[in-house]
mmCIF file of N, CA and C in Angstrom:
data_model
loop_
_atom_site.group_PDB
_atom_site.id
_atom_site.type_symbol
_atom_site.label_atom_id
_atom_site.label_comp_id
_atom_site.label_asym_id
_atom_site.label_seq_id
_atom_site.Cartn_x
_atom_site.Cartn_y
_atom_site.Cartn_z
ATOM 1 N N UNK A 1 13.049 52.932 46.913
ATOM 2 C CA UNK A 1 13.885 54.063 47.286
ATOM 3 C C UNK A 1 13.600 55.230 46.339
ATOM 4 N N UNK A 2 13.528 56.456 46.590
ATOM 5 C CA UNK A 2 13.266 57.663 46.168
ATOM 6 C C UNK A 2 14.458 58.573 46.047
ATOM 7 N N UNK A 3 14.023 59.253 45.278
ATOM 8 C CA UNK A 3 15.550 60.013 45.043
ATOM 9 C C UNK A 3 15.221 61.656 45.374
ATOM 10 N N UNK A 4 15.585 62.574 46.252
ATOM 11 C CA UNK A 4 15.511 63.445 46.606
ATOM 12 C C UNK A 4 16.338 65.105 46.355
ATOM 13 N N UNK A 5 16.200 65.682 46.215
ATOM 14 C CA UNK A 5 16.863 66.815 45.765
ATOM 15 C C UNK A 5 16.351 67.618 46.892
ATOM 16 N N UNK A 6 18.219 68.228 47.587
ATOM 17 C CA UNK A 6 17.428 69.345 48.515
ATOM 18 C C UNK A 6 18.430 70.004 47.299
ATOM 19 N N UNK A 7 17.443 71.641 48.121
ATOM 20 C CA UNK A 7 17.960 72.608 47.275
ATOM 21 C C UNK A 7 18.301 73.618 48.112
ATOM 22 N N UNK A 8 19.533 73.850 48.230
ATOM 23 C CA UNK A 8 19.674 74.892 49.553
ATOM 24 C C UNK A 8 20.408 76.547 49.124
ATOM 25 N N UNK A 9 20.022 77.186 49.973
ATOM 26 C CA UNK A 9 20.716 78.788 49.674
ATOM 27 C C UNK A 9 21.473 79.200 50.528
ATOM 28 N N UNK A 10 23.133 79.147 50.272
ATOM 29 C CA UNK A 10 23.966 78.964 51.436
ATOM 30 C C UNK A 10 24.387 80.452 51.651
ATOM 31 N N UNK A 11 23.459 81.052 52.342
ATOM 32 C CA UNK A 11 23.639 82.361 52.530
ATOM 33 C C UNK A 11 24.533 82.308 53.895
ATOM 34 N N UNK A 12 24.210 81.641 54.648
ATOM 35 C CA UNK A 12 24.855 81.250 56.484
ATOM 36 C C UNK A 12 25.034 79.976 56.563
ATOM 37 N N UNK A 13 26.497 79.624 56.097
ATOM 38 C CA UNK A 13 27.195 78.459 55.870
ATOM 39 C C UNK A 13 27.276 77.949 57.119
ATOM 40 N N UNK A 14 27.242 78.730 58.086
ATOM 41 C CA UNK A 14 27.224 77.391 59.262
ATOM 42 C C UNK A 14 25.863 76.964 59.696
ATOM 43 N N UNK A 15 24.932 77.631 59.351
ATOM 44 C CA UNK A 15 23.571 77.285 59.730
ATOM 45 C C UNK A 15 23.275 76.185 58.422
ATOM 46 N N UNK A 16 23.833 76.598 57.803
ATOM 47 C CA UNK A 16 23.379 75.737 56.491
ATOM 48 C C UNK A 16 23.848 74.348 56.683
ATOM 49 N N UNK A 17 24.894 74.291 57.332
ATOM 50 C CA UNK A 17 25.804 72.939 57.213
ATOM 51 C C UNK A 17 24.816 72.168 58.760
ATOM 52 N N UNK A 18 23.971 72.901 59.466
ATOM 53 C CA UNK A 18 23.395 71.875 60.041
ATOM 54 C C UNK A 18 22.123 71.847 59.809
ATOM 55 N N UNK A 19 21.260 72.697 58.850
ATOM 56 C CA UNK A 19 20.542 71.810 58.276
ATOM 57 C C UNK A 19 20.560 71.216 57.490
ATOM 58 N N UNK A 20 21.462 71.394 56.515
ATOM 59 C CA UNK A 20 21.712 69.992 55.215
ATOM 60 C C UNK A 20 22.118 68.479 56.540
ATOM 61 N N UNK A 21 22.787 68.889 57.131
ATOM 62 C CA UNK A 21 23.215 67.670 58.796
ATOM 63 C C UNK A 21 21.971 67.235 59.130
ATOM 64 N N UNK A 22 20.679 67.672 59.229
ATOM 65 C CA UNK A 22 19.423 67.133 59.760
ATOM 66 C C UNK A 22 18.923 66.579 58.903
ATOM 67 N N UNK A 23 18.606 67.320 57.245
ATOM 68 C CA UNK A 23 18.129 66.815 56.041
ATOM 69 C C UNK A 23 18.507 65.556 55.161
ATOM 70 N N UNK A 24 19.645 65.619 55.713
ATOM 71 C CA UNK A 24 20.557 64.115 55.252
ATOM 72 C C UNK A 24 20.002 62.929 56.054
ATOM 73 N N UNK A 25 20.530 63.244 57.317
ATOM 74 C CA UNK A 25 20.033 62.159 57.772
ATOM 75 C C UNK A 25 18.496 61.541 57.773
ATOM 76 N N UNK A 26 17.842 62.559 57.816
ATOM 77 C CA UNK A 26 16.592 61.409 57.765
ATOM 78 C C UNK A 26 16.062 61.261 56.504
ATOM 79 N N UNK A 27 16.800 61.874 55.359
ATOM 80 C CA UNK A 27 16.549 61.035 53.914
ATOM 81 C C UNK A 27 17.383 59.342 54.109
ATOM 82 N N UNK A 28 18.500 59.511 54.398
ATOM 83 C CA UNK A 28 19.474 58.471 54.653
ATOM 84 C C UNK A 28 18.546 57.370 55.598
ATOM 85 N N UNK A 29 18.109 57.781 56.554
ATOM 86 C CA UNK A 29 17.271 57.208 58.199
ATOM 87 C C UNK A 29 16.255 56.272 56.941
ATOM 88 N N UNK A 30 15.628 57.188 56.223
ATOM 89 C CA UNK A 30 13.925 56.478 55.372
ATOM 90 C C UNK A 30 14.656 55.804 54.137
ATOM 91 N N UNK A 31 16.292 55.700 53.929
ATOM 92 C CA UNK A 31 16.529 54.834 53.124
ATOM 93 C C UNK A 31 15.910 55.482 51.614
ATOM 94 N N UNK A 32 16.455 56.694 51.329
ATOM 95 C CA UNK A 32 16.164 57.077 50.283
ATOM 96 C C UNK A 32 18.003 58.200 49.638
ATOM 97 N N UNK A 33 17.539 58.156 48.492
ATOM 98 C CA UNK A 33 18.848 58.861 48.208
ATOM 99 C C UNK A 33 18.775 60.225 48.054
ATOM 100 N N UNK A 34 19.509 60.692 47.705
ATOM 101 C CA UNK A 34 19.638 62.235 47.570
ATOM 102 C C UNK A 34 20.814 62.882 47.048
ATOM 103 N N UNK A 35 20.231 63.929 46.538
ATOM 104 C CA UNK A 35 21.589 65.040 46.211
ATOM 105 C C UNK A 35 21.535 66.470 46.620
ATOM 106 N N UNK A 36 22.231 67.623 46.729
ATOM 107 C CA UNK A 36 22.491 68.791 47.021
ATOM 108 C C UNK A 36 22.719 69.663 45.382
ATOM 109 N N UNK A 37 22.242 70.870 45.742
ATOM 110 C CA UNK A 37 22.335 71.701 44.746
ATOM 111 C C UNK A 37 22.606 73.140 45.992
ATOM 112 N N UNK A 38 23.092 73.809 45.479
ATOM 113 C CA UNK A 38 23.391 75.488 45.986
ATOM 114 C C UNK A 38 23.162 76.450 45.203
ATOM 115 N N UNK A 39 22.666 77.586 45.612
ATOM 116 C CA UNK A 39 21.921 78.863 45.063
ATOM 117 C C UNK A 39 22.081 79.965 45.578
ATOM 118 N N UNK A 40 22.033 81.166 45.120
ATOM 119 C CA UNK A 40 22.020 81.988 45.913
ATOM 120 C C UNK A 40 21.657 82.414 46.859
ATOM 121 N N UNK A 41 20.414 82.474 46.737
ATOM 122 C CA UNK A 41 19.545 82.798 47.910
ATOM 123 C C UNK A 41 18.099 82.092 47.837
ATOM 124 N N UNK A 42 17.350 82.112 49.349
ATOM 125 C CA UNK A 42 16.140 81.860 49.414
ATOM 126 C C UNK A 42 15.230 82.084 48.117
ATOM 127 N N UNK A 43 15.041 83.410 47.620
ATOM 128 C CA UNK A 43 14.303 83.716 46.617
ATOM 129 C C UNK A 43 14.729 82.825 45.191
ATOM 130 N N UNK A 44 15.493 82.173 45.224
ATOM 131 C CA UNK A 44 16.225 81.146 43.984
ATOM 132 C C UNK A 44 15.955 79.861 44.243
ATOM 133 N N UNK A 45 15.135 79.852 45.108
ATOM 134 C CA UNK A 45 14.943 78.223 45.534
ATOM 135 C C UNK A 45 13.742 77.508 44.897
ATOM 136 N N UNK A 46 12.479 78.447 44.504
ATOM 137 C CA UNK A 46 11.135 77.696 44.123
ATOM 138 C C UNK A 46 11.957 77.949 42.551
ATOM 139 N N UNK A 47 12.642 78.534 41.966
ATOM 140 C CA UNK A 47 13.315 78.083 40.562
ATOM 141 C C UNK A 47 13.713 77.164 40.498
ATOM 142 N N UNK A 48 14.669 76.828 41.117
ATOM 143 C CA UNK A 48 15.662 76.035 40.962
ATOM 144 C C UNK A 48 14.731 74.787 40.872
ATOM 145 N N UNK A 49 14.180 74.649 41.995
ATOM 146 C CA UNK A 49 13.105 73.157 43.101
ATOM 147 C C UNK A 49 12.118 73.050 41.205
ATOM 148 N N UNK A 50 11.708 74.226 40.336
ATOM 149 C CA UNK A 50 10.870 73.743 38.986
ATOM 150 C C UNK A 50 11.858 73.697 38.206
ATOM 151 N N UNK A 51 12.612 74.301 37.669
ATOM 152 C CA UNK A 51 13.771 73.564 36.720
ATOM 153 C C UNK A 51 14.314 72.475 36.816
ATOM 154 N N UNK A 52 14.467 71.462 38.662
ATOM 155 C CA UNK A 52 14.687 70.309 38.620
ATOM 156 C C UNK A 52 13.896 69.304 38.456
ATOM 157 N N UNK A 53 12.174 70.064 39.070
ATOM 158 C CA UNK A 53 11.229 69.056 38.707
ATOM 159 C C UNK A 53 10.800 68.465 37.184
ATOM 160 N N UNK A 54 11.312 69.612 36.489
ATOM 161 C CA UNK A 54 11.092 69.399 34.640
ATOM 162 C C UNK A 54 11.785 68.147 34.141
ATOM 163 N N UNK A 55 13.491 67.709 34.854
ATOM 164 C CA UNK A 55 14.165 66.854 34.660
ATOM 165 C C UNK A 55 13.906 65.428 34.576
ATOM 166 N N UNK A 56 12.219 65.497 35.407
ATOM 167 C CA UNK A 56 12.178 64.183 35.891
ATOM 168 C C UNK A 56 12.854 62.920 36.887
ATOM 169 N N UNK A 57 14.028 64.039 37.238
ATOM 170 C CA UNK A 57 15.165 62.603 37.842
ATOM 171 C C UNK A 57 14.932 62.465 39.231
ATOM 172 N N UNK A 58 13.961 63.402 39.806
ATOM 173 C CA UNK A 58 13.408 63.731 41.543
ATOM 174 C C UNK A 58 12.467 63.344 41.820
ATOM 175 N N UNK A 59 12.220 62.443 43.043
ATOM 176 C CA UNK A 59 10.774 62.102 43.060
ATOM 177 C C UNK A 59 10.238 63.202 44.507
ATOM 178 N N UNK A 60 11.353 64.284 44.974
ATOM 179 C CA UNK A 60 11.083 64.907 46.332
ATOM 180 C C UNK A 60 11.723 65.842 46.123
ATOM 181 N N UNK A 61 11.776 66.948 47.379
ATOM 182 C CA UNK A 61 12.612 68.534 47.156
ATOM 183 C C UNK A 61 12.370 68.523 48.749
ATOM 184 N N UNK A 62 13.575 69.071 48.469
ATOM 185 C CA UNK A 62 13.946 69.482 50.546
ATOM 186 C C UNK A 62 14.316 70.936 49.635
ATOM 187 N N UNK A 63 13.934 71.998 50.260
ATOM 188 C CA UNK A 63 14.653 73.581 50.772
ATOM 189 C C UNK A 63 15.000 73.709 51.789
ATOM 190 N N UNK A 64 16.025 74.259 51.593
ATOM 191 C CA UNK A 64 16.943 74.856 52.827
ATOM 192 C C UNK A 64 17.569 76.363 52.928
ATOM 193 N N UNK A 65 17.407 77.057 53.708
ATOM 194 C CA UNK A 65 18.131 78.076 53.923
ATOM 195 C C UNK A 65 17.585 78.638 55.217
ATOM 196 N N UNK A 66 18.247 80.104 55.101
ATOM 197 C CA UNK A 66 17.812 80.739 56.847
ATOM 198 C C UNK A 66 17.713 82.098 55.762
ATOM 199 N N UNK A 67 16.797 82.988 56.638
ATOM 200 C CA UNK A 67 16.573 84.493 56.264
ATOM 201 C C UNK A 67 16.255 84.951 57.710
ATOM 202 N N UNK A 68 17.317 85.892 58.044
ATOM 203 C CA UNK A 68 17.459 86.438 59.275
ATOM 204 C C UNK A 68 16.575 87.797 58.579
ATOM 205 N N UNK A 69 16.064 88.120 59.694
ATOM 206 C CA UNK A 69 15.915 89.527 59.497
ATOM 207 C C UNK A 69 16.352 91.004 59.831
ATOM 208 N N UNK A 70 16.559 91.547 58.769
ATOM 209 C CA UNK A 70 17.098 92.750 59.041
ATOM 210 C C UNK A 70 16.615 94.015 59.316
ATOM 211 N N UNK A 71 17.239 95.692 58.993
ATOM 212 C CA UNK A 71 16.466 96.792 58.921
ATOM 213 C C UNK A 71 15.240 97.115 58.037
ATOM 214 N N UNK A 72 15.599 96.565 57.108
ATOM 215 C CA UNK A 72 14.774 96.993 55.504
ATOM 216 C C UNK A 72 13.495 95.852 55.718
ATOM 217 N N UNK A 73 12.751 96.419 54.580
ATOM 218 C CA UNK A 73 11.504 95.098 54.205
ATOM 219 C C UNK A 73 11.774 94.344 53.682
ATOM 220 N N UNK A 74 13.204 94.050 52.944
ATOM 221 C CA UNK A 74 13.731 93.067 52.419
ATOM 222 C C UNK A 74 13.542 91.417 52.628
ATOM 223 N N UNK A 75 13.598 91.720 54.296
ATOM 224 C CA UNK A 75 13.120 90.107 54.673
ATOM 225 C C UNK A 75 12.282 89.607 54.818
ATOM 226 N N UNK A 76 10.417 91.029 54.784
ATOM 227 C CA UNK A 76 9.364 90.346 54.136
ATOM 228 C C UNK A 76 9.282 90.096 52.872
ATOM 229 N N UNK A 77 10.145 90.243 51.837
ATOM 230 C CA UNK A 77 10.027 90.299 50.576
ATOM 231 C C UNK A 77 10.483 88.488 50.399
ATOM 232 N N UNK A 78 11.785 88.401 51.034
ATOM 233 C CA UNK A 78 12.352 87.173 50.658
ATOM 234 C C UNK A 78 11.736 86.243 51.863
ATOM 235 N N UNK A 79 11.103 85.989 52.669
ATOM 236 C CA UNK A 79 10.245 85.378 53.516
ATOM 237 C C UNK A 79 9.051 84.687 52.664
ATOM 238 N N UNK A 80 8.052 86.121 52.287
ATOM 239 C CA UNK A 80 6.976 85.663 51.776
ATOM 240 C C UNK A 80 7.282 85.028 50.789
ATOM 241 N N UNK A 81 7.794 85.572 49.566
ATOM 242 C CA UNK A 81 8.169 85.246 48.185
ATOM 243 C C UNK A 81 8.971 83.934 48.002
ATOM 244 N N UNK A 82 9.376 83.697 48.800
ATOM 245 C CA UNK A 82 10.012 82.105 48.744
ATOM 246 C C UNK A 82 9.002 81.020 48.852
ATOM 247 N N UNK A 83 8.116 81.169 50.287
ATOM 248 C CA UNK A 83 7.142 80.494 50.927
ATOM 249 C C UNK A 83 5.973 80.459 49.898
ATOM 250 N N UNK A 84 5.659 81.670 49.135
ATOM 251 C CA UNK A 84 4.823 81.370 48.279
ATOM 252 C C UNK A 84 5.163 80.875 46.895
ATOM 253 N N UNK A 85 6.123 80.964 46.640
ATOM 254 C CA UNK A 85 6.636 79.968 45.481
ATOM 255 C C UNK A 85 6.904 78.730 45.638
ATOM 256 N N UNK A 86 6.995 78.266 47.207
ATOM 257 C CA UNK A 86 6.932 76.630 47.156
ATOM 258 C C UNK A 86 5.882 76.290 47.138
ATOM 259 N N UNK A 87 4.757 76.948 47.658
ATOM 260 C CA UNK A 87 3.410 76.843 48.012
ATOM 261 C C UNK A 87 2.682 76.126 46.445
ATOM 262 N N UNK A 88 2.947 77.041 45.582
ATOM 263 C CA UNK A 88 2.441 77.129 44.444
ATOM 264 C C UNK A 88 3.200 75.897 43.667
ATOM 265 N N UNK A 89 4.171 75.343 44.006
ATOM 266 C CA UNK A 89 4.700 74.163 43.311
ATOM 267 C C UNK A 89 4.124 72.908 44.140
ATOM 268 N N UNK A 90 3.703 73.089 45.095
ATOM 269 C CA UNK A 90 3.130 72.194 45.938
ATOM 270 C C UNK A 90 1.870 71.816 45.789
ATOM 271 N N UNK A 91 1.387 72.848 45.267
ATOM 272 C CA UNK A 91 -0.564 73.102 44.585
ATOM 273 C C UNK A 91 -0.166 72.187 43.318
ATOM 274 N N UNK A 92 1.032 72.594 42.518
ATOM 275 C CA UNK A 92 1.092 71.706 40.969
ATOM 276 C C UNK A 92 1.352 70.033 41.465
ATOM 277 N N UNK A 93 0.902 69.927 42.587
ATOM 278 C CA UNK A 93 2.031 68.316 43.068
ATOM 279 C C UNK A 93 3.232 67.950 43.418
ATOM 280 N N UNK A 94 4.506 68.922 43.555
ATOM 281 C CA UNK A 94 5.577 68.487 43.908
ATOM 282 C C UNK A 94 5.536 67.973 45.505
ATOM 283 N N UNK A 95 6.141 66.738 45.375
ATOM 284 C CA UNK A 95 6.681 67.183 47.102
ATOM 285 C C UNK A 95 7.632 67.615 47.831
ATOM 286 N N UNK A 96 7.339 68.630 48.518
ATOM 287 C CA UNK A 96 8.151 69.618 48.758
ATOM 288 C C UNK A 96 8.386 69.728 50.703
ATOM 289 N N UNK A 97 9.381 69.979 50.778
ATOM 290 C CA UNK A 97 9.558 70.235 52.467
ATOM 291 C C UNK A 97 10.157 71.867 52.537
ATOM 292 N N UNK A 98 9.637 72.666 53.182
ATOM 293 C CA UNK A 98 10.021 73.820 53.201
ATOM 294 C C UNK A 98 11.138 73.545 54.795
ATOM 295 N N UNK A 99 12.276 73.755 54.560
ATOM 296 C CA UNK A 99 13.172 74.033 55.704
ATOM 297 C C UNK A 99 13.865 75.153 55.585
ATOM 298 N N UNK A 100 13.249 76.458 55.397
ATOM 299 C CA UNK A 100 13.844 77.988 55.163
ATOM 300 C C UNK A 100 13.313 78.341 56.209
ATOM 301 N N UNK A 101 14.169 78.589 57.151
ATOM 302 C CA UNK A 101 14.308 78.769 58.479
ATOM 303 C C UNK A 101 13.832 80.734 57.793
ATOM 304 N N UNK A 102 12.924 81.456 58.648
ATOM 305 C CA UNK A 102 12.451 83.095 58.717
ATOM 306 C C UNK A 102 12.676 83.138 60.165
ATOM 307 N N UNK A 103 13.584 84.264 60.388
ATOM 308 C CA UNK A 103 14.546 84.608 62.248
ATOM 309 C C UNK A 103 14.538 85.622 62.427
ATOM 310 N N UNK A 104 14.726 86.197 63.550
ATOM 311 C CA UNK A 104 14.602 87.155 64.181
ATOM 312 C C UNK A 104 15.772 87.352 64.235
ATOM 313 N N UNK A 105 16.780 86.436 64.468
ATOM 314 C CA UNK A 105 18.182 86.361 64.619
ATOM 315 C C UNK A 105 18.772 85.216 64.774
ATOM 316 N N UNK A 106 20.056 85.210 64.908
ATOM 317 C CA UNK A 106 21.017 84.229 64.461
ATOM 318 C C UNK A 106 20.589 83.351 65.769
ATOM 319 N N UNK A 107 20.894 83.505 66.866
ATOM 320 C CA UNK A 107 20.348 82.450 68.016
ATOM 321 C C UNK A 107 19.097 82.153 67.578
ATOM 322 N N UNK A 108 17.627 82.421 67.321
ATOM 323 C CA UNK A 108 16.891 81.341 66.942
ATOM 324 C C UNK A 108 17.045 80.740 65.924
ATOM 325 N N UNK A 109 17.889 80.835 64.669
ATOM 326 C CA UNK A 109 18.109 79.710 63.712
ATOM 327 C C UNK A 109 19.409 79.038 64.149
ATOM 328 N N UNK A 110 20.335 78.882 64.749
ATOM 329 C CA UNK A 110 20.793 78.092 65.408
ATOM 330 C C UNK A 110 20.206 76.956 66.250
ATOM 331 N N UNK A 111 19.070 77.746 67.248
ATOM 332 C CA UNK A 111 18.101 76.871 67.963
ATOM 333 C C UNK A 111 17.218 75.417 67.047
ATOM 334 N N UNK A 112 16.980 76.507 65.395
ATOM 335 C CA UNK A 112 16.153 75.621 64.775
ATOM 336 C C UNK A 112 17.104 74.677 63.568
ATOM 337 N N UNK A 113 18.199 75.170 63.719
ATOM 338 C CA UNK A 113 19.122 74.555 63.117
ATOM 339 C C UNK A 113 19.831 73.409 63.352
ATOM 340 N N UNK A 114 19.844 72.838 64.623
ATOM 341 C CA UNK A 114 20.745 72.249 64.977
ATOM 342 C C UNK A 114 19.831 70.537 65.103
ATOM 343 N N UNK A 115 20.897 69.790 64.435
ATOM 344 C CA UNK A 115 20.457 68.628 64.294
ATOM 345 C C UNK A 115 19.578 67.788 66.385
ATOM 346 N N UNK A 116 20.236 68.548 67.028
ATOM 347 C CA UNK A 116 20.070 67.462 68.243
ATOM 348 C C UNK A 116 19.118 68.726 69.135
ATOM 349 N N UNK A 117 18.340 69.835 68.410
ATOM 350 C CA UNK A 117 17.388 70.608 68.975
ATOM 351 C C UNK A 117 16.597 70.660 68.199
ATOM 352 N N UNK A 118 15.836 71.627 67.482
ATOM 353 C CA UNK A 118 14.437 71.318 66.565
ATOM 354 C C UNK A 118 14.462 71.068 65.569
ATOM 355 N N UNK A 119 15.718 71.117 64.650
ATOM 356 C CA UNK A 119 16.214 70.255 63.458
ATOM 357 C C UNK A 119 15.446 70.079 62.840
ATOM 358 N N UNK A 120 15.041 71.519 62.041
ATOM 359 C CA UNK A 120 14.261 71.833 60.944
ATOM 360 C C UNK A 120 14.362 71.419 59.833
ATOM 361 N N UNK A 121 15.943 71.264 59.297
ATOM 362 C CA UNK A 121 16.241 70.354 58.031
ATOM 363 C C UNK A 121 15.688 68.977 58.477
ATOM 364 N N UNK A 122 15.860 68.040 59.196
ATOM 365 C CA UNK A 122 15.271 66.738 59.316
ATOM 366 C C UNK A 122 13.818 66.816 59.338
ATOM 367 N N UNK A 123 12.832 67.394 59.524
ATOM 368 C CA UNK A 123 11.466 67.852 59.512
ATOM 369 C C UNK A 123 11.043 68.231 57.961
ATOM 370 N N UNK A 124 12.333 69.425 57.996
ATOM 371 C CA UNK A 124 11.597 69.336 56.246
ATOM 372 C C UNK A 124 11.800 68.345 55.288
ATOM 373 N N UNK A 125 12.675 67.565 55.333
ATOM 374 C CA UNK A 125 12.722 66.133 54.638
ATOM 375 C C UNK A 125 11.781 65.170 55.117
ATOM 376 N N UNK A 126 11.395 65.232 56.494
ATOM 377 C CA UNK A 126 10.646 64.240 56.881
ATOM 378 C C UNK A 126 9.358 64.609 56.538
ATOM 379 N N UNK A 127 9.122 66.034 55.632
ATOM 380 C CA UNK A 127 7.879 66.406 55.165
ATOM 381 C C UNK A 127 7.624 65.898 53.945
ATOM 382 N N UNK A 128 9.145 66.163 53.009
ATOM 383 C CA UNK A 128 9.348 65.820 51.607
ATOM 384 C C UNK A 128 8.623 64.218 51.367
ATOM 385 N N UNK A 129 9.255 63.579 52.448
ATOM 386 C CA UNK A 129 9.067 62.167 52.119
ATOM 387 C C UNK A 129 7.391 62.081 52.455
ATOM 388 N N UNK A 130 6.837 62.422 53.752
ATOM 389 C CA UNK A 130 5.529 62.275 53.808
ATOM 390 C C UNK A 130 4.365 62.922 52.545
ATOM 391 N N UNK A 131 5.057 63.528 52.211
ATOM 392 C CA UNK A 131 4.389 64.382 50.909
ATOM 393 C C UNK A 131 4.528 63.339 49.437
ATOM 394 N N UNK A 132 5.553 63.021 49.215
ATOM 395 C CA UNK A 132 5.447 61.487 48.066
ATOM 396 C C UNK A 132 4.798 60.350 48.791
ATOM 397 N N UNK A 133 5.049 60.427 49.578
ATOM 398 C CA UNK A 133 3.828 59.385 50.496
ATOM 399 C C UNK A 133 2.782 59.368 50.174
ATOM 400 N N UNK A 134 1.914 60.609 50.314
ATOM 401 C CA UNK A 134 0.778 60.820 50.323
ATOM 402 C C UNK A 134 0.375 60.999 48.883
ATOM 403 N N UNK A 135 1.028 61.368 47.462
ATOM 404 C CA UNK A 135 1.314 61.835 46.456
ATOM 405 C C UNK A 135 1.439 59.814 45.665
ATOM 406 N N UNK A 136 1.797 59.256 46.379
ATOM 407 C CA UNK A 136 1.803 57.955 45.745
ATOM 408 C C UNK A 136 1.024 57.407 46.062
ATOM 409 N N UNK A 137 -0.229 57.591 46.918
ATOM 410 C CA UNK A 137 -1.106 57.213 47.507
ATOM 411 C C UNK A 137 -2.422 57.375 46.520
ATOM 412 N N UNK A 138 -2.580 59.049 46.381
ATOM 413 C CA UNK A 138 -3.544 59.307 44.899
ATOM 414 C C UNK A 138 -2.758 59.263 44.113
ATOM 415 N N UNK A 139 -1.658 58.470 43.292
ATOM 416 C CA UNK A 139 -1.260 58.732 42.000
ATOM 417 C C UNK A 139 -2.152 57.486 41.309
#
């Protein structure tokens, strides 16, 4: 059993509460454990995901959040800049599941939110885990 850390940015608490709902379960489903942490935002997440990896106590990382987009460039800023900071912890070896939902609007992260439609949190855990999979494979 593996011990998992999602790390989520509860910017849209109800979107959030069904992907941590997807992410749970299929850590729970593969019989692994887990815990929750909260952050501000998307852009606080590849911190958080290396300050926990330093701890040693994680053998996985689920992210979670949604970034709708708005007027400003703001949401290419926090889009890219998230995505490439997991990227880059992922190059150092973590395993990582990106479930930071990037929207056009609130109906498609609902769509991708929801545990019993494309249930992006269960995908990105089901990445986390395939990623120590593969990570225990060359260790």
């Amino acid at each position: 059993m593996a011990r998992f850390l999602i790390v989520e940015a509860r910017f849209y608490a109800h979107l959030n509460d069904l992907l941590l709902q997807g992410a749970r379960a299929a850590l729970e489903e593969a019989g692994h454990a887990h815990e929750t942490i909260t952050i501000p935002g998307a852009l606080e997440i590849p911190a958080a995901v290396a300050m926990a990896a330093e701890t040693g106590r994680y053998d996985g990382f689920v992210a979670l959040g949604v970034v709708i987009r708005g007027e400003t460039y703001h949401f290419e800023v926090v889009s890219n800049e998230s995505a490439r900071g997991l990227m880059a912890l992922t190059l150092d070896g973590l395993p990582i599941g990106n479930g930071i939902l990037t929207v056009e609007n609130e109906a498609q992260a609902l769509t991708r939110a929801k545990p019993d439609e494309k249930n992006k949190g269960g995908e990105a855990a089901k990445a986390a885990i395939a990623m120590l999979e593969l990570k225990s494979r060359f260790g």
